[in-house]
PDB file of N, CA and C in Angstrom:
ATOM      1  N   MET A   3       6.807   6.898  12.542  1.00  0.00           N
ATOM      2  CA  MET A   3       6.791   5.480  12.280  1.00  0.00           C
ATOM      3  C   MET A   3       5.386   4.899  12.419  1.00  0.00           C
ATOM      4  N   GLY A   4       4.558   5.414  13.304  1.00  0.00           N
ATOM      5  CA  GLY A   4       3.186   4.957  13.446  1.00  0.00           C
ATOM      6  C   GLY A   4       3.077   3.535  13.943  1.00  0.00           C
ATOM      7  N   TRP A   5       2.078   2.828  13.423  1.00  0.00           N
ATOM      8  CA  TRP A   5       1.798   1.468  13.878  1.00  0.00           C
ATOM      9  C   TRP A   5       2.875   0.472  13.469  1.00  0.00           C
ATOM     10  N   ASP A   6       3.784   0.858  12.581  1.00  0.00           N
ATOM     11  CA  ASP A   6       4.908  -0.021  12.251  1.00  0.00           C
ATOM     12  C   ASP A   6       5.735  -0.339  13.495  1.00  0.00           C
ATOM     13  N   ALA A   7       5.705   0.557  14.473  1.00  0.00           N
ATOM     14  CA  ALA A   7       6.449   0.358  15.725  1.00  0.00           C
ATOM     15  C   ALA A   7       5.959  -0.877  16.474  1.00  0.00           C
ATOM     16  N   LEU A   8       4.750  -1.350  16.177  1.00  0.00           N
ATOM     17  CA  LEU A   8       4.211  -2.522  16.873  1.00  0.00           C
ATOM     18  C   LEU A   8       5.116  -3.739  16.706  1.00  0.00           C
ATOM     19  N   GLY A   9       5.847  -3.809  15.618  1.00  0.00           N
ATOM     20  CA  GLY A   9       6.765  -4.912  15.387  1.00  0.00           C
ATOM     21  C   GLY A   9       7.861  -5.007  16.447  1.00  0.00           C
ATOM     22  N   GLN A  10       8.073  -3.929  17.205  1.00  0.00           N
ATOM     23  CA  GLN A  10       9.089  -3.945  18.251  1.00  0.00           C
ATOM     24  C   GLN A  10       8.650  -4.771  19.469  1.00  0.00           C
ATOM     25  N   TRP A  11       7.411  -5.241  19.452  1.00  0.00           N
ATOM     26  CA  TRP A  11       6.923  -6.124  20.521  1.00  0.00           C
ATOM     27  C   TRP A  11       7.068  -7.599  20.134  1.00  0.00           C
ATOM     28  N   GLY A  12       7.663  -7.881  18.982  1.00  0.00           N
ATOM     29  CA  GLY A  12       7.931  -9.260  18.591  1.00  0.00           C
ATOM     30  C   GLY A  12       7.317  -9.618  17.251  1.00  0.00           C
ATOM     31  N   GLU A  13       7.528 -10.864  16.876  1.00  0.00           N
ATOM     32  CA  GLU A  13       7.019 -11.345  15.589  1.00  0.00           C
ATOM     33  C   GLU A  13       5.552 -11.727  15.653  1.00  0.00           C
ATOM     34  N   ASP A  14       5.090 -12.214  16.793  1.00  0.00           N
ATOM     35  CA  ASP A  14       3.701 -12.645  16.950  1.00  0.00           C
ATOM     36  C   ASP A  14       2.887 -11.496  17.540  1.00  0.00           C
ATOM     37  N   VAL A  15       2.708 -10.446  16.737  1.00  0.00           N
ATOM     38  CA  VAL A  15       1.980  -9.264  17.188  1.00  0.00           C
ATOM     39  C   VAL A  15       1.113  -8.767  16.029  1.00  0.00           C
ATOM     40  N   ALA A  16      -0.106  -8.319  16.350  1.00  0.00           N
ATOM     41  CA  ALA A  16      -1.002  -7.841  15.299  1.00  0.00           C
ATOM     42  C   ALA A  16      -2.042  -6.883  15.877  1.00  0.00           C
ATOM     43  N   ARG A  17      -2.420  -5.894  15.071  1.00  0.00           N
ATOM     44  CA  ARG A  17      -3.569  -5.047  15.421  1.00  0.00           C
ATOM     45  C   ARG A  17      -4.823  -5.829  15.086  1.00  0.00           C
ATOM     46  N   ILE A  18      -5.819  -5.744  15.973  1.00  0.00           N
ATOM     47  CA  ILE A  18      -7.052  -6.498  15.755  1.00  0.00           C
ATOM     48  C   ILE A  18      -8.182  -5.582  15.310  1.00  0.00           C
ATOM     49  N   GLU A  19      -8.569  -4.638  16.180  1.00  0.00           N
ATOM     50  CA  GLU A  19      -9.657  -3.735  15.822  1.00  0.00           C
ATOM     51  C   GLU A  19      -9.549  -2.450  16.643  1.00  0.00           C
ATOM     52  N   PRO A  20     -10.067  -1.351  16.078  1.00  0.00           N
ATOM     53  CA  PRO A  20     -10.028  -0.090  16.830  1.00  0.00           C
ATOM     54  C   PRO A  20     -10.980  -0.145  18.023  1.00  0.00           C
ATOM     55  N   LEU A  21     -10.589   0.535  19.087  1.00  0.00           N
ATOM     56  CA  LEU A  21     -11.444   0.662  20.263  1.00  0.00           C
ATOM     57  C   LEU A  21     -12.100   2.033  20.214  1.00  0.00           C
ATOM     58  N   ALA A  22     -13.390   2.069  20.428  1.00  0.00           N
ATOM     59  CA  ALA A  22     -14.185   3.291  20.272  1.00  0.00           C
ATOM     60  C   ALA A  22     -13.990   4.247  21.434  1.00  0.00           C
ATOM     61  N   GLY A  23     -14.313   5.501  21.181  1.00  0.00           N
ATOM     62  CA  GLY A  23     -14.402   6.491  22.241  1.00  0.00           C
ATOM     63  C   GLY A  23     -13.158   7.311  22.481  1.00  0.00           C
ATOM     64  N   GLU A  24     -12.084   7.061  21.769  1.00  0.00           N
ATOM     65  CA  GLU A  24     -10.855   7.797  22.019  1.00  0.00           C
ATOM     66  C   GLU A  24     -10.807   9.044  21.135  1.00  0.00           C
ATOM     67  N   VAL A  25     -10.296  10.133  21.685  1.00  0.00           N
ATOM     68  CA  VAL A  25     -10.258  11.405  20.982  1.00  0.00           C
ATOM     69  C   VAL A  25      -8.827  11.796  20.619  1.00  0.00           C
ATOM     70  N   ALA A  26      -7.921  11.720  21.583  1.00  0.00           N
ATOM     71  CA  ALA A  26      -6.568  12.236  21.393  1.00  0.00           C
ATOM     72  C   ALA A  26      -5.583  11.185  20.892  1.00  0.00           C
ATOM     73  N   ASN A  27      -5.934   9.918  20.935  1.00  0.00           N
ATOM     74  CA  ASN A  27      -5.024   8.840  20.565  1.00  0.00           C
ATOM     75  C   ASN A  27      -5.711   7.855  19.636  1.00  0.00           C
ATOM     76  N   ASP A  28      -4.912   7.072  18.941  1.00  0.00           N
ATOM     77  CA  ASP A  28      -5.406   5.976  18.119  1.00  0.00           C
ATOM     78  C   ASP A  28      -5.244   4.715  18.965  1.00  0.00           C
ATOM     79  N   VAL A  29      -6.354   4.093  19.389  1.00  0.00           N
ATOM     80  CA  VAL A  29      -6.308   2.976  20.328  1.00  0.00           C
ATOM     81  C   VAL A  29      -6.931   1.736  19.676  1.00  0.00           C
ATOM     82  N   TRP A  30      -6.176   0.630  19.735  1.00  0.00           N
ATOM     83  CA  TRP A  30      -6.611  -0.619  19.122  1.00  0.00           C
ATOM     84  C   TRP A  30      -6.424  -1.772  20.085  1.00  0.00           C
ATOM     85  N   SER A  31      -7.264  -2.792  19.947  1.00  0.00           N
ATOM     86  CA  SER A  31      -6.937  -4.048  20.592  1.00  0.00           C
ATOM     87  C   SER A  31      -5.850  -4.680  19.728  1.00  0.00           C
ATOM     88  N   VAL A  32      -4.878  -5.300  20.389  1.00  0.00           N
ATOM     89  CA  VAL A  32      -3.765  -5.934  19.692  1.00  0.00           C
ATOM     90  C   VAL A  32      -3.541  -7.318  20.294  1.00  0.00           C
ATOM     91  N   ARG A  33      -2.828  -8.151  19.574  1.00  0.00           N
ATOM     92  CA  ARG A  33      -2.435  -9.451  20.094  1.00  0.00           C
ATOM     93  C   ARG A  33      -0.919  -9.455  20.192  1.00  0.00           C
ATOM     94  N   VAL A  34      -0.404  -9.792  21.368  1.00  0.00           N
ATOM     95  CA  VAL A  34       1.038  -9.879  21.592  1.00  0.00           C
ATOM     96  C   VAL A  34       1.328 -11.257  22.163  1.00  0.00           C
ATOM     97  N   ASN A  35       2.074 -12.058  21.427  1.00  0.00           N
ATOM     98  CA  ASN A  35       2.420 -13.421  21.859  1.00  0.00           C
ATOM     99  C   ASN A  35       1.187 -14.222  22.287  1.00  0.00           C
ATOM    100  N   GLY A  36       0.121 -14.095  21.515  1.00  0.00           N
ATOM    101  CA  GLY A  36      -1.089 -14.860  21.773  1.00  0.00           C
ATOM    102  C   GLY A  36      -2.012 -14.278  22.828  1.00  0.00           C
ATOM    103  N   HIS A  37      -1.668 -13.130  23.411  1.00  0.00           N
ATOM    104  CA  HIS A  37      -2.478 -12.520  24.465  1.00  0.00           C
ATOM    105  C   HIS A  37      -3.109 -11.220  23.981  1.00  0.00           C
ATOM    106  N   LEU A  38      -4.357 -10.995  24.367  1.00  0.00           N
ATOM    107  CA  LEU A  38      -5.041  -9.759  24.046  1.00  0.00           C
ATOM    108  C   LEU A  38      -4.429  -8.609  24.838  1.00  0.00           C
ATOM    109  N   ALA A  39      -4.193  -7.494  24.182  1.00  0.00           N
ATOM    110  CA  ALA A  39      -3.616  -6.307  24.820  1.00  0.00           C
ATOM    111  C   ALA A  39      -4.232  -5.081  24.159  1.00  0.00           C
ATOM    112  N   VAL A  40      -3.793  -3.903  24.592  1.00  0.00           N
ATOM    113  CA  VAL A  40      -4.258  -2.640  24.024  1.00  0.00           C
ATOM    114  C   VAL A  40      -3.040  -1.856  23.572  1.00  0.00           C
ATOM    115  N   GLY A  41      -3.091  -1.360  22.353  1.00  0.00           N
ATOM    116  CA  GLY A  41      -2.050  -0.486  21.840  1.00  0.00           C
ATOM    117  C   GLY A  41      -2.596   0.919  21.702  1.00  0.00           C
ATOM    118  N   ARG A  42      -1.828   1.890  22.183  1.00  0.00           N
ATOM    119  CA  ARG A  42      -2.246   3.288  22.090  1.00  0.00           C
ATOM    120  C   ARG A  42      -1.138   4.089  21.421  1.00  0.00           C
ATOM    121  N   LEU A  43      -1.452   4.678  20.278  1.00  0.00           N
ATOM    122  CA  LEU A  43      -0.507   5.490  19.528  1.00  0.00           C
ATOM    123  C   LEU A  43      -0.924   6.949  19.642  1.00  0.00           C
ATOM    124  N   GLY A  44       0.016   7.783  20.088  1.00  0.00           N
ATOM    125  CA  GLY A  44      -0.292   9.199  20.240  1.00  0.00           C
ATOM    126  C   GLY A  44       0.920  10.055  19.954  1.00  0.00           C
ATOM    127  N   THR A  45       0.815  11.315  20.322  1.00  0.00           N
ATOM    128  CA  THR A  45       1.878  12.277  20.036  1.00  0.00           C
ATOM    129  C   THR A  45       2.551  12.802  21.299  1.00  0.00           C
ATOM    130  N   ARG A  46       2.333  12.157  22.429  1.00  0.00           N
ATOM    131  CA  ARG A  46       2.942  12.621  23.678  1.00  0.00           C
ATOM    132  C   ARG A  46       4.448  12.417  23.638  1.00  0.00           C
ATOM    133  N   SER A  47       5.150  13.231  24.385  1.00  0.00           N
ATOM    134  CA  SER A  47       6.608  13.171  24.411  1.00  0.00           C
ATOM    135  C   SER A  47       7.099  11.912  25.117  1.00  0.00           C
ATOM    136  N   ASP A  48       8.355  11.562  24.858  1.00  0.00           N
ATOM    137  CA  ASP A  48       8.956  10.420  25.549  1.00  0.00           C
ATOM    138  C   ASP A  48       8.950  10.642  27.056  1.00  0.00           C
ATOM    139  N   ALA A  49       9.176  11.877  27.499  1.00  0.00           N
ATOM    140  CA  ALA A  49       9.157  12.172  28.937  1.00  0.00           C
ATOM    141  C   ALA A  49       7.781  11.899  29.524  1.00  0.00           C
ATOM    142  N   ASP A  50       6.728  12.306  28.819  1.00  0.00           N
ATOM    143  CA  ASP A  50       5.358  12.048  29.292  1.00  0.00           C
ATOM    144  C   ASP A  50       5.080  10.548  29.356  1.00  0.00           C
ATOM    145  N   LEU A  51       5.490   9.820  28.312  1.00  0.00           N
ATOM    146  CA  LEU A  51       5.234   8.382  28.280  1.00  0.00           C
ATOM    147  C   LEU A  51       6.047   7.645  29.344  1.00  0.00           C
ATOM    148  N   ALA A  52       7.269   8.097  29.596  1.00  0.00           N
ATOM    149  CA  ALA A  52       8.085   7.484  30.651  1.00  0.00           C
ATOM    150  C   ALA A  52       7.419   7.694  32.012  1.00  0.00           C
ATOM    151  N   TRP A  53       6.893   8.896  32.247  1.00  0.00           N
ATOM    152  CA  TRP A  53       6.217   9.177  33.514  1.00  0.00           C
ATOM    153  C   TRP A  53       4.974   8.302  33.647  1.00  0.00           C
ATOM    154  N   GLU A  54       4.159   8.253  32.592  1.00  0.00           N
ATOM    155  CA  GLU A  54       2.912   7.483  32.645  1.00  0.00           C
ATOM    156  C   GLU A  54       3.169   5.994  32.840  1.00  0.00           C
ATOM    157  N   THR A  55       4.082   5.417  32.067  1.00  0.00           N
ATOM    158  CA  THR A  55       4.329   3.986  32.180  1.00  0.00           C
ATOM    159  C   THR A  55       4.955   3.639  33.534  1.00  0.00           C
ATOM    160  N   GLY A  56       5.799   4.529  34.040  1.00  0.00           N
ATOM    161  CA  GLY A  56       6.360   4.321  35.374  1.00  0.00           C
ATOM    162  C   GLY A  56       5.288   4.363  36.447  1.00  0.00           C
ATOM    163  N   LEU A  57       4.349   5.301  36.310  1.00  0.00           N
ATOM    164  CA  LEU A  57       3.243   5.402  37.263  1.00  0.00           C
ATOM    165  C   LEU A  57       2.379   4.144  37.221  1.00  0.00           C
ATOM    166  N   LEU A  58       2.063   3.661  36.034  1.00  0.00           N
ATOM    167  CA  LEU A  58       1.246   2.451  35.923  1.00  0.00           C
ATOM    168  C   LEU A  58       1.943   1.261  36.569  1.00  0.00           C
ATOM    169  N   GLN A  59       3.230   1.130  36.372  1.00  0.00           N
ATOM    170  CA  GLN A  59       3.969   0.041  37.022  1.00  0.00           C
ATOM    171  C   GLN A  59       3.925   0.182  38.544  1.00  0.00           C
ATOM    172  N   HIS A  60       4.094   1.406  39.039  1.00  0.00           N
ATOM    173  CA  HIS A  60       4.049   1.652  40.485  1.00  0.00           C
ATOM    174  C   HIS A  60       2.672   1.291  41.051  1.00  0.00           C
ATOM    175  N   LEU A  61       1.613   1.753  40.390  1.00  0.00           N
ATOM    176  CA  LEU A  61       0.259   1.468  40.866  1.00  0.00           C
ATOM    177  C   LEU A  61      -0.014  -0.037  40.874  1.00  0.00           C
ATOM    178  N   ASP A  62       0.468  -0.729  39.847  1.00  0.00           N
ATOM    179  CA  ASP A  62       0.313  -2.185  39.791  1.00  0.00           C
ATOM    180  C   ASP A  62       1.041  -2.847  40.962  1.00  0.00           C
ATOM    181  N   ARG A  63       2.263  -2.426  41.231  1.00  0.00           N
ATOM    182  CA  ARG A  63       3.019  -3.000  42.353  1.00  0.00           C
ATOM    183  C   ARG A  63       2.337  -2.744  43.691  1.00  0.00           C
ATOM    184  N   GLU A  64       1.597  -1.642  43.790  1.00  0.00           N
ATOM    185  CA  GLU A  64       0.885  -1.298  45.024  1.00  0.00           C
ATOM    186  C   GLU A  64      -0.471  -1.975  45.127  1.00  0.00           C
ATOM    187  N   GLY A  65      -0.833  -2.790  44.127  1.00  0.00           N
ATOM    188  CA  GLY A  65      -2.047  -3.582  44.196  1.00  0.00           C
ATOM    189  C   GLY A  65      -3.267  -3.006  43.512  1.00  0.00           C
ATOM    190  N   LEU A  66      -3.131  -1.890  42.808  1.00  0.00           N
ATOM    191  CA  LEU A  66      -4.270  -1.346  42.076  1.00  0.00           C
ATOM    192  C   LEU A  66      -4.434  -2.076  40.752  1.00  0.00           C
ATOM    193  N   THR A  67      -5.660  -2.157  40.282  1.00  0.00           N
ATOM    194  CA  THR A  67      -5.933  -2.778  38.998  1.00  0.00           C
ATOM    195  C   THR A  67      -5.808  -1.702  37.922  1.00  0.00           C
ATOM    196  N   VAL A  68      -4.712  -1.752  37.192  1.00  0.00           N
ATOM    197  CA  VAL A  68      -4.432  -0.792  36.126  1.00  0.00           C
ATOM    198  C   VAL A  68      -3.877  -1.551  34.924  1.00  0.00           C
ATOM    199  N   PRO A  69      -3.977  -0.956  33.737  1.00  0.00           N
ATOM    200  CA  PRO A  69      -3.308  -1.588  32.594  1.00  0.00           C
ATOM    201  C   PRO A  69      -1.800  -1.471  32.795  1.00  0.00           C
ATOM    202  N   VAL A  70      -1.092  -2.580  32.635  1.00  0.00           N
ATOM    203  CA  VAL A  70       0.356  -2.607  32.858  1.00  0.00           C
ATOM    204  C   VAL A  70       1.074  -2.569  31.507  1.00  0.00           C
ATOM    205  N   PRO A  71       2.050  -1.684  31.349  1.00  0.00           N
ATOM    206  CA  PRO A  71       2.792  -1.630  30.089  1.00  0.00           C
ATOM    207  C   PRO A  71       3.503  -2.958  29.817  1.00  0.00           C
ATOM    208  N   ILE A  72       3.430  -3.392  28.576  1.00  0.00           N
ATOM    209  CA  ILE A  72       4.124  -4.599  28.127  1.00  0.00           C
ATOM    210  C   ILE A  72       5.395  -4.137  27.415  1.00  0.00           C
ATOM    211  N   PRO A  73       6.551  -4.582  27.858  1.00  0.00           N
ATOM    212  CA  PRO A  73       7.803  -4.113  27.248  1.00  0.00           C
ATOM    213  C   PRO A  73       7.999  -4.626  25.821  1.00  0.00           C
ATOM    214  N   THR A  74       8.751  -3.854  25.040  1.00  0.00           N
ATOM    215  CA  THR A  74       9.192  -4.294  23.721  1.00  0.00           C
ATOM    216  C   THR A  74      10.175  -5.441  23.914  1.00  0.00           C
ATOM    217  N   THR A  75      10.597  -6.057  22.827  1.00  0.00           N
ATOM    218  CA  THR A  75      11.536  -7.169  22.934  1.00  0.00           C
ATOM    219  C   THR A  75      12.873  -6.728  23.530  1.00  0.00           C
ATOM    220  N   ASP A  76      13.205  -5.440  23.447  1.00  0.00           N
ATOM    221  CA  ASP A  76      14.459  -4.967  24.049  1.00  0.00           C
ATOM    222  C   ASP A  76      14.237  -4.258  25.389  1.00  0.00           C
ATOM    223  N   GLY A  77      13.017  -4.407  25.959  1.00  0.00           N
ATOM    224  CA  GLY A  77      12.764  -3.939  27.316  1.00  0.00           C
ATOM    225  C   GLY A  77      12.206  -2.542  27.473  1.00  0.00           C
ATOM    226  N   ARG A  78      11.988  -1.817  26.388  1.00  0.00           N
ATOM    227  CA  ARG A  78      11.410  -0.464  26.498  1.00  0.00           C
ATOM    228  C   ARG A  78       9.907  -0.549  26.732  1.00  0.00           C
ATOM    229  N   LEU A  79       9.358   0.441  27.429  1.00  0.00           N
ATOM    230  CA  LEU A  79       7.926   0.441  27.740  1.00  0.00           C
ATOM    231  C   LEU A  79       7.096   1.188  26.701  1.00  0.00           C
ATOM    232  N   PHE A  80       7.737   1.825  25.757  1.00  0.00           N
ATOM    233  CA  PHE A  80       7.055   2.504  24.656  1.00  0.00           C
ATOM    234  C   PHE A  80       8.056   2.665  23.516  1.00  0.00           C
ATOM    235  N   ALA A  81       7.535   2.866  22.311  1.00  0.00           N
ATOM    236  CA  ALA A  81       8.392   3.046  21.141  1.00  0.00           C
ATOM    237  C   ALA A  81       7.676   3.924  20.133  1.00  0.00           C
ATOM    238  N   ASP A  82       8.310   5.011  19.750  1.00  0.00           N
ATOM    239  CA  ASP A  82       7.778   5.902  18.712  1.00  0.00           C
ATOM    240  C   ASP A  82       6.335   6.322  18.979  1.00  0.00           C
ATOM    241  N   GLY A  83       6.034   6.666  20.238  1.00  0.00           N
ATOM    242  CA  GLY A  83       4.701   7.131  20.609  1.00  0.00           C
ATOM    243  C   GLY A  83       3.697   6.036  20.888  1.00  0.00           C
ATOM    244  N   LEU A  84       4.108   4.776  20.759  1.00  0.00           N
ATOM    245  CA  LEU A  84       3.216   3.633  20.962  1.00  0.00           C
ATOM    246  C   LEU A  84       3.469   2.996  22.325  1.00  0.00           C
ATOM    247  N   VAL A  85       2.395   2.784  23.069  1.00  0.00           N
ATOM    248  CA  VAL A  85       2.433   2.058  24.331  1.00  0.00           C
ATOM    249  C   VAL A  85       1.514   0.854  24.177  1.00  0.00           C
ATOM    250  N   VAL A  86       1.981  -0.327  24.577  1.00  0.00           N
ATOM    251  CA  VAL A  86       1.161  -1.530  24.570  1.00  0.00           C
ATOM    252  C   VAL A  86       0.961  -1.948  26.022  1.00  0.00           C
ATOM    253  N   MET A  87      -0.294  -2.147  26.406  1.00  0.00           N
ATOM    254  CA  MET A  87      -0.646  -2.441  27.799  1.00  0.00           C
ATOM    255  C   MET A  87      -1.523  -3.678  27.881  1.00  0.00           C
ATOM    256  N   THR A  88      -1.552  -4.259  29.065  1.00  0.00           N
ATOM    257  CA  THR A  88      -2.445  -5.381  29.293  1.00  0.00           C
ATOM    258  C   THR A  88      -3.885  -4.926  29.077  1.00  0.00           C
ATOM    259  N   TYR A  89      -4.703  -5.828  28.621  1.00  0.00           N
ATOM    260  CA  TYR A  89      -6.117  -5.549  28.378  1.00  0.00           C
ATOM    261  C   TYR A  89      -6.900  -5.738  29.671  1.00  0.00           C
ATOM    262  N   LEU A  90      -7.734  -4.777  29.995  1.00  0.00           N
ATOM    263  CA  LEU A  90      -8.641  -4.897  31.143  1.00  0.00           C
ATOM    264  C   LEU A  90     -10.057  -4.776  30.630  1.00  0.00           C
ATOM    265  N   ASP A  91     -10.869  -5.758  30.920  1.00  0.00           N
ATOM    266  CA  ASP A  91     -12.266  -5.717  30.527  1.00  0.00           C
ATOM    267  C   ASP A  91     -13.005  -4.791  31.475  1.00  0.00           C
ATOM    268  N   GLY A  92     -13.901  -4.006  30.964  1.00  0.00           N
ATOM    269  CA  GLY A  92     -14.671  -3.125  31.830  1.00  0.00           C
ATOM    270  C   GLY A  92     -15.323  -2.017  31.037  1.00  0.00           C
ATOM    271  N   GLY A  93     -15.851  -1.066  31.766  1.00  0.00           N
ATOM    272  CA  GLY A  93     -16.515   0.070  31.161  1.00  0.00           C
ATOM    273  C   GLY A  93     -16.629   1.177  32.174  1.00  0.00           C
ATOM    274  N   PRO A  94     -17.216   2.274  31.762  1.00  0.00           N
ATOM    275  CA  PRO A  94     -17.361   3.392  32.693  1.00  0.00           C
ATOM    276  C   PRO A  94     -18.366   3.054  33.798  1.00  0.00           C
ATOM    277  N   PRO A  95     -18.182   3.632  34.979  1.00  0.00           N
ATOM    278  CA  PRO A  95     -19.151   3.414  36.061  1.00  0.00           C
ATOM    279  C   PRO A  95     -20.537   3.886  35.638  1.00  0.00           C
ATOM    280  N   GLU A  96     -21.541   3.121  36.021  1.00  0.00           N
ATOM    281  CA  GLU A  96     -22.913   3.479  35.676  1.00  0.00           C
ATOM    282  C   GLU A  96     -23.617   4.209  36.811  1.00  0.00           C
ATOM    283  N   THR A  97     -23.211   3.939  38.050  1.00  0.00           N
ATOM    284  CA  THR A  97     -23.786   4.617  39.215  1.00  0.00           C
ATOM    285  C   THR A  97     -22.646   5.045  40.133  1.00  0.00           C
ATOM    286  N   GLN A  98     -22.949   5.867  41.104  1.00  0.00           N
ATOM    287  CA  GLN A  98     -21.943   6.306  42.064  1.00  0.00           C
ATOM    288  C   GLN A  98     -21.336   5.120  42.822  1.00  0.00           C
ATOM    289  N   ALA A  99     -22.133   4.099  43.089  1.00  0.00           N
ATOM    290  CA  ALA A  99     -21.659   2.922  43.815  1.00  0.00           C
ATOM    291  C   ALA A  99     -20.642   2.113  43.006  1.00  0.00           C
ATOM    292  N   ASP A 100     -20.633   2.287  41.675  1.00  0.00           N
ATOM    293  CA  ASP A 100     -19.700   1.553  40.826  1.00  0.00           C
ATOM    294  C   ASP A 100     -18.271   2.079  40.910  1.00  0.00           C
ATOM    295  N   TRP A 101     -18.057   3.299  41.321  1.00  0.00           N
ATOM    296  CA  TRP A 101     -16.724   3.898  41.265  1.00  0.00           C
ATOM    297  C   TRP A 101     -15.664   3.080  41.965  1.00  0.00           C
ATOM    298  N   PRO A 102     -15.863   2.598  43.191  1.00  0.00           N
ATOM    299  CA  PRO A 102     -14.787   1.813  43.826  1.00  0.00           C
ATOM    300  C   PRO A 102     -14.532   0.470  43.158  1.00  0.00           C
ATOM    301  N   ALA A 103     -15.505  -0.059  42.440  1.00  0.00           N
ATOM    302  CA  ALA A 103     -15.386  -1.388  41.852  1.00  0.00           C
ATOM    303  C   ALA A 103     -14.729  -1.359  40.476  1.00  0.00           C
ATOM    304  N   ARG A 104     -14.570  -0.205  39.886  1.00  0.00           N
ATOM    305  CA  ARG A 104     -14.038  -0.109  38.525  1.00  0.00           C
ATOM    306  C   ARG A 104     -12.525   0.012  38.532  1.00  0.00           C
ATOM    307  N   SER A 105     -11.916  -0.476  37.463  1.00  0.00           N
ATOM    308  CA  SER A 105     -10.475  -0.375  37.297  1.00  0.00           C
ATOM    309  C   SER A 105     -10.111   1.033  36.816  1.00  0.00           C
ATOM    310  N   VAL A 106      -8.899   1.423  37.110  1.00  0.00           N
ATOM    311  CA  VAL A 106      -8.360   2.663  36.572  1.00  0.00           C
ATOM    312  C   VAL A 106      -7.994   2.402  35.124  1.00  0.00           C
ATOM    313  N   SER A 107      -8.397   3.283  34.230  1.00  0.00           N
ATOM    314  CA  SER A 107      -8.070   3.114  32.821  1.00  0.00           C
ATOM    315  C   SER A 107      -7.295   4.303  32.329  1.00  0.00           C
ATOM    316  N   CYS A 108      -6.189   4.040  31.664  1.00  0.00           N
ATOM    317  CA  CYS A 108      -5.351   5.099  31.123  1.00  0.00           C
ATOM    318  C   CYS A 108      -5.251   4.957  29.614  1.00  0.00           C
ATOM    319  N   ILE A 109      -6.280   4.484  28.980  1.00  0.00           N
ATOM    320  CA  ILE A 109      -6.238   4.265  27.545  1.00  0.00           C
ATOM    321  C   ILE A 109      -6.329   5.574  26.792  1.00  0.00           C
ATOM    322  N   GLY A 110      -7.223   6.446  27.201  1.00  0.00           N
ATOM    323  CA  GLY A 110      -7.501   7.664  26.446  1.00  0.00           C
ATOM    324  C   GLY A 110      -6.449   8.648  26.534  1.00  0.00           C
TER     325      GLY A 110
END
């Protein structure tokens, strides 16, 4: 199904632009209900995606800064290989001192 699955996040959803640097997945900035988010389309199994999205939710509940999965309109955390997550501004650490200050990123 590919990016057509994005429609499962509602009517006010759109791909905006590709995000650079990804190798194994197709990653784009997306808009969901007027909010900037990240969509990642890949070939991982439903079991892998369920584990990953569950882990991200757990880490968020424990207070870590991670991208949080945004559910589809029917409450699923992924659809047809597509995961949509909250957008986190940032970049890779530039020095060793930056590591504790950076967010965990699971985009790639």
